[in-house]
Amino acid sequence: MKKIAVMTSGGDAPGMNAAIRAVVRTAIYNNVQVAGIRRGYQGMIEGDIFNMDTTSVSNIIQRGGTILKTARSKEFMTPEGRKKAFEQLKKHEVDGLVLIGGDGTFKGAHAFFGEHSLPAVGIPGTIDNDIAGTDYSLGFDTAVNTAVDAIDKIRDTAEAHDRMFIVEVMGRDAGYIALNSGIACGAEDILVPEKDTDFKSILKRISNDKRRKKLVNIIVVAEGDDFGGAEAVKAKILEHFPRIDVRATILGHIQRGGSPSYFDRVQASRMGYAAVNTLLKGTSQVMIGLENQQIICTPFENAIKEHAPLDMDMLEMAKILSS
Amino acid sequence: MKKIAVMTSGGDAPGMNAAIRAVVRTAIYNNVQVAGIRRGYQGMIEGDIFNMDTTSVSNIIQRGGTILKTARSKEFMTPEGRKKAFEQLKKHEVDGLVLIGGDGTFKGAHAFFGEHSLPAVGIPGTIDNDIAGTDYSLGFDTAVNTAVDAIDKIRDTAEAHDRMFIVEVMGRDAGYIALNSGIACGAEDILVPEKDTDFKSILKRISNDKRRKKLVNIIVVAEGDDFGGAEAVKAKILEHFPRIDVRATILGHIQRGGSPSYFDRVQASRMGYAAVNTLLKGTSQVMIGLENQQIICTPFENAIKEHAPLDMDMLEMAKILSS
Amino acid sequence: MKKIAVMTSGGDAPGMNAAIRAVVRTAIYNNVQVAGIRRGYQGMIEGDIFNMDTTSVSNIIQRGGTILKTARSKEFMTPEGRKKAFEQLKKHEVDGLVLIGGDGTFKGAHAFFGEHSLPAVGIPGTIDNDIAGTDYSLGFDTAVNTAVDAIDKIRDTAEAHDRMFIVEVMGRDAGYIALNSGIACGAEDILVPEKDTDFKSILKRISNDKRRKKLVNIIVVAEGDDFGGAEAVKAKILEHFPRIDVRATILGHIQRGGSPSYFDRVQASRMGYAAVNTLLKGTSQVMIGLENQQIICTPFENAIKEHAPLDMDMLEMAKILSS
Amino acid sequence: MKKIAVMTSGGDAPGMNAAIRAVVRTAIYNNVQVAGIRRGYQGMIEGDIFNMDTTSVSNIIQRGGTILKTARSKEFMTPEGRKKAFEQLKKHEVDGLVLIGGDGTFKGAHAFFGEHSLPAVGIPGTIDNDIAGTDYSLGFDTAVNTAVDAIDKIRDTAEAHDRMFIVEVMGRDAGYIALNSGIACGAEDILVPEKDTDFKSILKRISNDKRRKKLVNIIVVAEGDDFGGAEAVKAKILEHFPRIDVRATILGHIQRGGSPSYFDRVQASRMGYAAVNTLLKGTSQVMIGLENQQIICTPFENAIKEHAPLDMDMLEMAKILSS
C-alpha cells in the first residue's frame, strides 16, 4: 500500500480530528502517503482531494468539528456517482481508504465496495452512539458532558424559580444521550425512544410532588422519543396542570461541537492508529470498534445494523435516585 | 439598625448568591442581624422569612441561581399585597432591606416605599444589563461567556458542514448580550433591538459570500430584535435562498445559570458590601451601581428608566472584522 | 437491615457525592434508615455520625469533594481504635456499612471486619484508578479531563514561545492519568512508573527535534515515575541541553476537585445503588466494581491487591502519533 | 500607508490572536497590506516576516497563545540589533507597525523609535494588567477566570479534608490577579506585593479559627509578594502550627493559556481595530488603551511607567466577607 485517503462523513462529532491526526501520522510513520478528502463522499466525487503530511494535523487533537469537513451526497447514492468517486480515487492513486462517520457512512461504503474494489477500514464517529459492532462511537462522551453542563445550568434556574424544565437532547432514534445525561443531572424523568412513554406515571409524579410542595424540576427527553419532543411534553403537562410553571428547551447543536473529552481523544487515537495498521496488515472492509476496552474489527455489513438495547434498569434506578 | 432582610427578585442571575453572601457577612460583621426572605415579594407577603448567620452563606459564592429563590408576585402589585408584606417585615422586626433584582424589582420597591416607610438599598442583578444608573448589572459577564462558549461549539459544526446558523440569545429588549457575544464569536451579522434590521444588507452579504464560495456561518439575533427571532430570520433567508443549509437555534435558559465568572463574583461582593454600608450610613432608597469601576448610588426612581444606548460603532466594527 | 451508615475515606474524588446520594436515596426507597459518618474512620471512632434523609443529598450530584468529609486516622490502625469505632456503630444502631474510598479504605475494612462483625460493602473512589477488582474507580474520568484541560492551556504558551514544558500529573504509583492525559494532549513523551524511564531516548528525540528546528513541547510525567518528577526531568534535560527553554509545572490538587463528568456521576450512581441492593440481598464484605461496563462484586481481600498492568502499546502509539 | 506589520512580544496572553485578527482584517478593509512578524523583535531582526490576508486569521479569535509566536530578544537591546530590525522592515516595505505586548515591548519600542523613524501603535497584552496608560491589558480577564476555576477545584479538596491550601497565582510584581481571584474564591487571606505582608495577623486568624474549630482554607499569594511565594508562606505557618495540614500549590502556566473570555475577545477586537485606524489617521508612537470603557491613546513613553495602585479597601472587604 503506497497511498491511503482519509475522509469524514455524516454529522460531525468531537474526536474526528483526533482520529484524522492518528490516521495521518500512523500512515506516514509506516512510509505510506496520505491524502485528505474534503466533504465526504461528495468531495470524493468532485475530486476534492489533497496531500497531507504530519504538519497538516498539528494542533488539531483538541478541536471539535472536522478539518476535512463533511457533507451529505445524493449523487453518491447513485451507481454513476459512485463510479465517478472511484475514478477520482484511481486518478489520485489512492489504494486504501479510511472512512470516519456514522451508519450512513458505512451504508454508503457497503454499496461502494459492492461495485468497486478498494481496501477500506471504517471508524465509528457519531454522538448518537448507535452503531452496531462497537460499544462506542466517537463523540458520545463529549456530547453527554456538554448536555450535562447545559442541564446543570438550567437546574440553577429551575431551582431558583421552582420551575419545571423539559430539556430535549440529541440522539436521533437512540436514547443513550438522554439516559446518561438524565441520570447525571438527577433528572426526575427520562423519556427515551426505546421505551413507550408512560405519561400517566409522569402526571402521577407531578401530582404527588405538588402535594408535598416539591415540583419535578427536570425532565430529559430524547429527540427521538415517541411522545414527540420537549414541546409536546410541555403541552401535555400544561393540559393537565395549567398553572404549573413549565418551560421547554432544546439543547440543539451545542451538543455536536466543542473540544473533545480525554476519552474521545484517546479512543480516536487508538481507532485511527488501528485503522491504518489493519489496512497495512491486509484486512479491510471492516469497521474498527471498541469492545470491553479492546480494539476489535467488524465487517461493514454488520456495522450498519440496529443499535444495542438500552439498559432499562438504569431508567428504573434514575427514578429512585431522583425521588 | 438592628436587623436587615435580604431578598432576590425577578429572573435569577449568576452572582446573586455572591451578593447575598456579602450582605449577610457584612451585616454580621457590623453586629446587625440578617433575615433572608425566600421567593422575593411573594415570600415577603407570605412571611417566608428566616434568620441567617455567616454559615448560611458558606460555599455559595461559586454557585449560580439564588439560594433565596425568586418568584413573580401579582399580589405585590396591589396596595393590599404590599400592606401585607410590610406587616410581615414589621412582625419580623426588620428595619432595613437589601433588594437584589432587575428593573421590575425596583419598580416594585418604588411603589412599596411610596406607601410604607423602611430604609432599603438595591443591587442590580439581571443578565440583560438594561438598568439605568449603573454601567453593570450582575450576571451579564457570565451570561455572555456562556453564550460565547455555546456559539463556539456551534461554529465547529457550522464550519464542518459549511452550514449557516442563526443563533438567538437572551437580553429581552436589550442587545448587549447579542452585540458582545456576536463580536466575541466573530459572527458575520448581529441583529439587535436597538437598530432596525436591514434585511437587504443581510441578503446582499449572503449573495456575495455565495459568489466567492464562502457562506455566512453565524448570525446572532437578540431575542428582542424587531425582526422576530432566529426562526423568523431563518424563514426569511430560506425565502430568498431556498437551497442554503441554514438552521435556527435558541440558546435559551442555559444563559441564566452556571457558576459566576470572577467579574460577577467580585462585583457582587463589592455591591453587597456597599449596600449594607450604605444602609448603615443612613442612606437609603438607592440602588448601588458601578460607574467607571467605582461604586455609586442612584435613587430608585432613576434606576427604573430605560437602558443606555448601544455602541453602534461596534456593530460596524463587527462586520468589518468578520469579513 | 434497619439502618446503614455511609462514609468516605482517603483522598477525595469527584463522584463521591453522587455515590453518597445514591446510597442514601436507595436505602430510604427500601425503607432502610441512613446515617452519615463524617471524616471517615476517624469520625467513626469519635461518633461523628448523623441521620440523613433524601433532602440531605439534594443538589450534590454535581459537586466535587465529599459532603461527608474525609480524613486519615492513625487511631484506626490500632485494635483499640477499631474497637471504639465498632462501639460507636453499635451505639447508633448501625447494622450495615457502605465505605467509599481507595485501597487504604479497604485495607482498613479488612482489619476491622477481621475483628468485628458487621455487613459492609465498598465503592472504589480514587482518581488514581489503581484498585484491583474493578476496571474503574470513581474520579478518574474527571481527573484526566481536568489534567487535559490544564495541559491544553499550557500548550498554548509552549507553542507561542517554542518552549518545552515538563508537566507532572497525579496518580501515585500508577501511570493511568499520565498515559491518558498524555495521549489526549499529544504529549511528545510520557513517563510512567510502570516502565523504566529511558532517558537516552528522550535526549535523542530532543536532539533530533533540534536538528529539524522543532522542539519537543510537552512531556507528561506521572508523580510516581522512577525518574523523580517534573523538576528532576527538567534538571536532567538542562544538563544535556543547557540552552533549551524548559519549564516544569506540577498540576497538583486541581486534579482532585471540580464537578464530576457525566461518566463519574453515572458510575457513582450505579455503584451506590448496587452497594445498598447488595447489602439488602445479604451479600457483604465485597467491593462493588465495574467490569466490561457491568456491575460486579469483589471480596475486600482482593480489592487491595496491586493495580492492573498498563497497556504498553499505548505508550508506543503515543510516540508515533506525536511525531 | 501601504503596508503595515503586526507582531506579538513578551509573554503570551489570551486575546492576542483576537487582536491580530482585528489588525489584519481592518487593514485589508482599508486597502492596506499586512505582514506578520514571527517571534517578536527577534523575528524582526531575522526577517521572519510573511504576508497575511483575511484567511490567515480565520478561526483564531477563540484561541489562546499567539499564531505569530513570541520571544525575548537580547539582540534587540543593542543598537546594532535594532538597526538590523529596521533594515528588515524597510526591505519588506513596511511603513507602519502594530506591536502587541507588555511593558517590555513598549520599552523596546521606545528605544527603537528613538533611533529609527516608523509610525507605530501599541496594544497592551499581558495577563498581569500592570501597564500604565490603560485600565486594562488583554488576557487579564481570562487569566483571573482560569485561576478562579482552579481554586474552586482546590477548595473542594480543602473542605473535604479540612486542609489549608496556600495557592500562588501569577502577576509578577502586581497583585491584581491575586486580589481578584482571592475575592472571587472567598479566600481567607490574600497576599499582594503592593502591601507589606502582616504575618502576625495571618497567624492570629489561624489561631482564632482553630479555637472555634474552623480552619482557614485558602490563602492566595501573588508570585511577587514580599513574603516569598506559597512555599515560604507554608513553611512559616508550619513553624508556628506544626500540626496543621497545609499544602502549597503553584498554579503556574495554566493561567496564561486557554480560550479567551468574551471580554478579552471584544477588547482585543476593539483595540486591534482602533490601532489600525489610529495609524491611518496619522497618529503614532502611542499605545491604545481602555479608560472607562472608552478607547484612548497614550504616548509610548507613558505606557512604560508603573502600575496603578491597588484598591486596598478591597483587601479589607475580602477579609470581612470570608469571616
PDB file of C-alpha atoms in Angstrom, chain B residues 21-23 25-26 29 54 59 61-62 135 140-141 144-145 148 152 155-156 159 179-181 183-187 259-263 265-266 269-270 273 292-294 311 313-314 316-318 320-323, chain D residues 21-23 25-26 29 54 59 61-62 135 140-141 144-145 148 152 155-156 159 179-181 183-187 259-263 265-266 269-270 273 292-294 311 313-314 316-318 320-323:
ATOM      1  CA  ARG B  21     -23.124  36.251  50.936  1.00  0.00           C
ATOM      2  CA  ALA B  22     -21.616  39.739  51.011  1.00  0.00           C
ATOM      3  CA  VAL B  23     -24.778  41.248  52.503  1.00  0.00           C
ATOM      4  CA  ARG B  25     -21.349  38.704  56.211  1.00  0.00           C
ATOM      5  CA  THR B  26     -21.043  42.485  56.137  1.00  0.00           C
ATOM      6  CA  TYR B  29     -19.507  41.915  60.927  1.00  0.00           C
ATOM      7  CA  THR B  54     -22.333  33.540  58.473  1.00  0.00           C
ATOM      8  CA  ASN B  59     -19.724  27.807  49.944  1.00  0.00           C
ATOM      9  CA  ILE B  61     -20.055  32.359  46.136  1.00  0.00           C
ATOM     10  CA  GLN B  62     -19.380  29.999  43.224  1.00  0.00           C
ATOM     11  CA  ASP B 135     -22.779  50.510  33.968  1.00  0.00           C
ATOM     12  CA  PHE B 140     -24.103  39.837  32.386  1.00  0.00           C
ATOM     13  CA  ASP B 141     -20.445  38.840  32.216  1.00  0.00           C
ATOM     14  CA  VAL B 144     -22.125  36.430  27.680  1.00  0.00           C
ATOM     15  CA  ASN B 145     -19.338  33.940  28.381  1.00  0.00           C
ATOM     16  CA  VAL B 148     -19.889  32.544  23.609  1.00  0.00           C
ATOM     17  CA  ASP B 152     -18.032  28.414  19.700  1.00  0.00           C
ATOM     18  CA  ARG B 155     -19.315  27.104  14.913  1.00  0.00           C
ATOM     19  CA  ASP B 156     -17.468  23.771  14.901  1.00  0.00           C
ATOM     20  CA  GLU B 159     -17.628  25.059   9.597  1.00  0.00           C
ATOM     21  CA  LEU B 179     -23.607  42.503  20.465  1.00  0.00           C
ATOM     22  CA  ASN B 180     -20.884  41.211  22.767  1.00  0.00           C
ATOM     23  CA  SER B 181     -21.329  37.517  22.092  1.00  0.00           C
ATOM     24  CA  ILE B 183     -18.291  40.149  18.280  1.00  0.00           C
ATOM     25  CA  ALA B 184     -16.586  37.594  20.503  1.00  0.00           C
ATOM     26  CA  CYS B 185     -17.603  34.735  18.219  1.00  0.00           C
ATOM     27  CA  GLY B 186     -16.826  36.530  15.004  1.00  0.00           C
ATOM     28  CA  ALA B 187     -20.474  36.432  13.919  1.00  0.00           C
ATOM     29  CA  SER B 259     -21.004  29.301  38.148  1.00  0.00           C
ATOM     30  CA  PRO B 260     -20.421  33.072  38.011  1.00  0.00           C
ATOM     31  CA  SER B 261     -17.292  34.488  36.405  1.00  0.00           C
ATOM     32  CA  TYR B 262     -14.687  36.176  38.616  1.00  0.00           C
ATOM     33  CA  PHE B 263     -16.047  39.533  37.484  1.00  0.00           C
ATOM     34  CA  ARG B 265     -18.334  37.391  41.919  1.00  0.00           C
ATOM     35  CA  VAL B 266     -16.142  40.411  42.612  1.00  0.00           C
ATOM     36  CA  SER B 269     -19.156  41.148  46.620  1.00  0.00           C
ATOM     37  CA  ARG B 270     -18.489  44.852  46.245  1.00  0.00           C
ATOM     38  CA  TYR B 273     -20.712  45.075  50.888  1.00  0.00           C
ATOM     39  CA  ASN B 292     -16.199  53.638  35.712  1.00  0.00           C
ATOM     40  CA  GLN B 293     -15.356  50.772  38.079  1.00  0.00           C
ATOM     41  CA  GLN B 294     -16.420  52.846  41.105  1.00  0.00           C
ATOM     42  CA  ASP B 311     -22.437  51.482  20.812  1.00  0.00           C
ATOM     43  CA  ASP B 313     -19.737  51.660  16.032  1.00  0.00           C
ATOM     44  CA  MET B 314     -19.195  48.218  17.452  1.00  0.00           C
ATOM     45  CA  GLU B 316     -19.997  48.364  12.221  1.00  0.00           C
ATOM     46  CA  MET B 317     -16.702  47.010  13.518  1.00  0.00           C
ATOM     47  CA  ALA B 318     -18.187  43.523  13.858  1.00  0.00           C
ATOM     48  CA  ILE B 320     -15.510  44.574   9.133  1.00  0.00           C
ATOM     49  CA  LEU B 321     -13.768  42.072  11.401  1.00  0.00           C
ATOM     50  CA  SER B 322     -15.827  39.116  10.193  1.00  0.00           C
ATOM     51  CA  SER B 323     -15.305  39.844   6.508  1.00  0.00           C
TER      52      SER B 323
ATOM     53  CA  ARG D  21      -7.274  39.158  13.594  1.00  0.00           C
ATOM     54  CA  ALA D  22      -8.675  42.650  14.096  1.00  0.00           C
ATOM     55  CA  VAL D  23      -5.476  44.315  12.878  1.00  0.00           C
ATOM     56  CA  ARG D  25      -8.959  42.498   8.803  1.00  0.00           C
ATOM     57  CA  THR D  26      -9.159  46.240   9.495  1.00  0.00           C
ATOM     58  CA  TYR D  29     -10.680  46.506   4.674  1.00  0.00           C
ATOM     59  CA  THR D  54      -8.102  37.773   5.702  1.00  0.00           C
ATOM     60  CA  ASN D  59     -10.889  30.767  13.180  1.00  0.00           C
ATOM     61  CA  ILE D  61     -10.459  34.605  17.678  1.00  0.00           C
ATOM     62  CA  GLN D  62     -11.215  31.820  20.175  1.00  0.00           C
ATOM     63  CA  ASP D 135      -7.307  50.411  32.671  1.00  0.00           C
ATOM     64  CA  PHE D 140      -6.263  39.599  32.471  1.00  0.00           C
ATOM     65  CA  ASP D 141      -9.959  38.684  32.485  1.00  0.00           C
ATOM     66  CA  VAL D 144      -8.352  35.507  36.561  1.00  0.00           C
ATOM     67  CA  ASN D 145     -11.190  33.243  35.456  1.00  0.00           C
ATOM     68  CA  VAL D 148     -10.703  31.071  39.937  1.00  0.00           C
ATOM     69  CA  ASP D 152     -12.672  26.394  43.114  1.00  0.00           C
ATOM     70  CA  ARG D 155     -11.436  24.274  47.626  1.00  0.00           C
ATOM     71  CA  ASP D 156     -13.368  21.035  47.088  1.00  0.00           C
ATOM     72  CA  GLU D 159     -13.176  21.410  52.519  1.00  0.00           C
ATOM     73  CA  LEU D 179      -6.721  40.268  44.669  1.00  0.00           C
ATOM     74  CA  ASN D 180      -9.463  39.440  42.192  1.00  0.00           C
ATOM     75  CA  SER D 181      -9.129  35.665  42.242  1.00  0.00           C
ATOM     76  CA  ILE D 183     -12.092  37.719  46.440  1.00  0.00           C
ATOM     77  CA  ALA D 184     -13.865  35.615  43.837  1.00  0.00           C
ATOM     78  CA  CYS D 185     -12.931  32.390  45.610  1.00  0.00           C
ATOM     79  CA  GLY D 186     -13.661  33.655  49.096  1.00  0.00           C
ATOM     80  CA  ALA D 187     -10.017  33.269  50.113  1.00  0.00           C
ATOM     81  CA  SER D 259      -9.636  30.256  25.055  1.00  0.00           C
ATOM     82  CA  PRO D 260     -10.112  33.972  25.803  1.00  0.00           C
ATOM     83  CA  SER D 261     -13.216  35.164  27.634  1.00  0.00           C
ATOM     84  CA  TYR D 262     -15.748  37.258  25.753  1.00  0.00           C
ATOM     85  CA  PHE D 263     -14.321  40.357  27.412  1.00  0.00           C
ATOM     86  CA  ARG D 265     -12.073  38.919  22.670  1.00  0.00           C
ATOM     87  CA  VAL D 266     -14.185  42.069  22.496  1.00  0.00           C
ATOM     88  CA  SER D 269     -11.140  43.364  18.655  1.00  0.00           C
ATOM     89  CA  ARG D 270     -11.696  46.973  19.641  1.00  0.00           C
ATOM     90  CA  TYR D 273      -9.462  47.915  15.081  1.00  0.00           C
ATOM     91  CA  ASN D 292     -13.786  53.929  31.467  1.00  0.00           C
ATOM     92  CA  GLN D 293     -14.701  51.530  28.663  1.00  0.00           C
ATOM     93  CA  GLN D 294     -13.579  54.045  26.021  1.00  0.00           C
ATOM     94  CA  ASP D 311      -7.647  49.205  45.814  1.00  0.00           C
ATOM     95  CA  ASP D 313     -10.334  48.664  50.549  1.00  0.00           C
ATOM     96  CA  MET D 314     -10.974  45.526  48.579  1.00  0.00           C
ATOM     97  CA  GLU D 316     -10.161  44.774  53.771  1.00  0.00           C
ATOM     98  CA  MET D 317     -13.502  43.744  52.279  1.00  0.00           C
ATOM     99  CA  ALA D 318     -12.107  40.328  51.351  1.00  0.00           C
ATOM    100  CA  ILE D 320     -14.764  40.634  56.192  1.00  0.00           C
ATOM    101  CA  LEU D 321     -16.557  38.597  53.545  1.00  0.00           C
ATOM    102  CA  SER D 322     -14.586  35.421  54.256  1.00  0.00           C
ATOM    103  CA  SER D 323     -15.096  35.546  58.000  1.00  0.00           C
TER     104      SER D 323
END
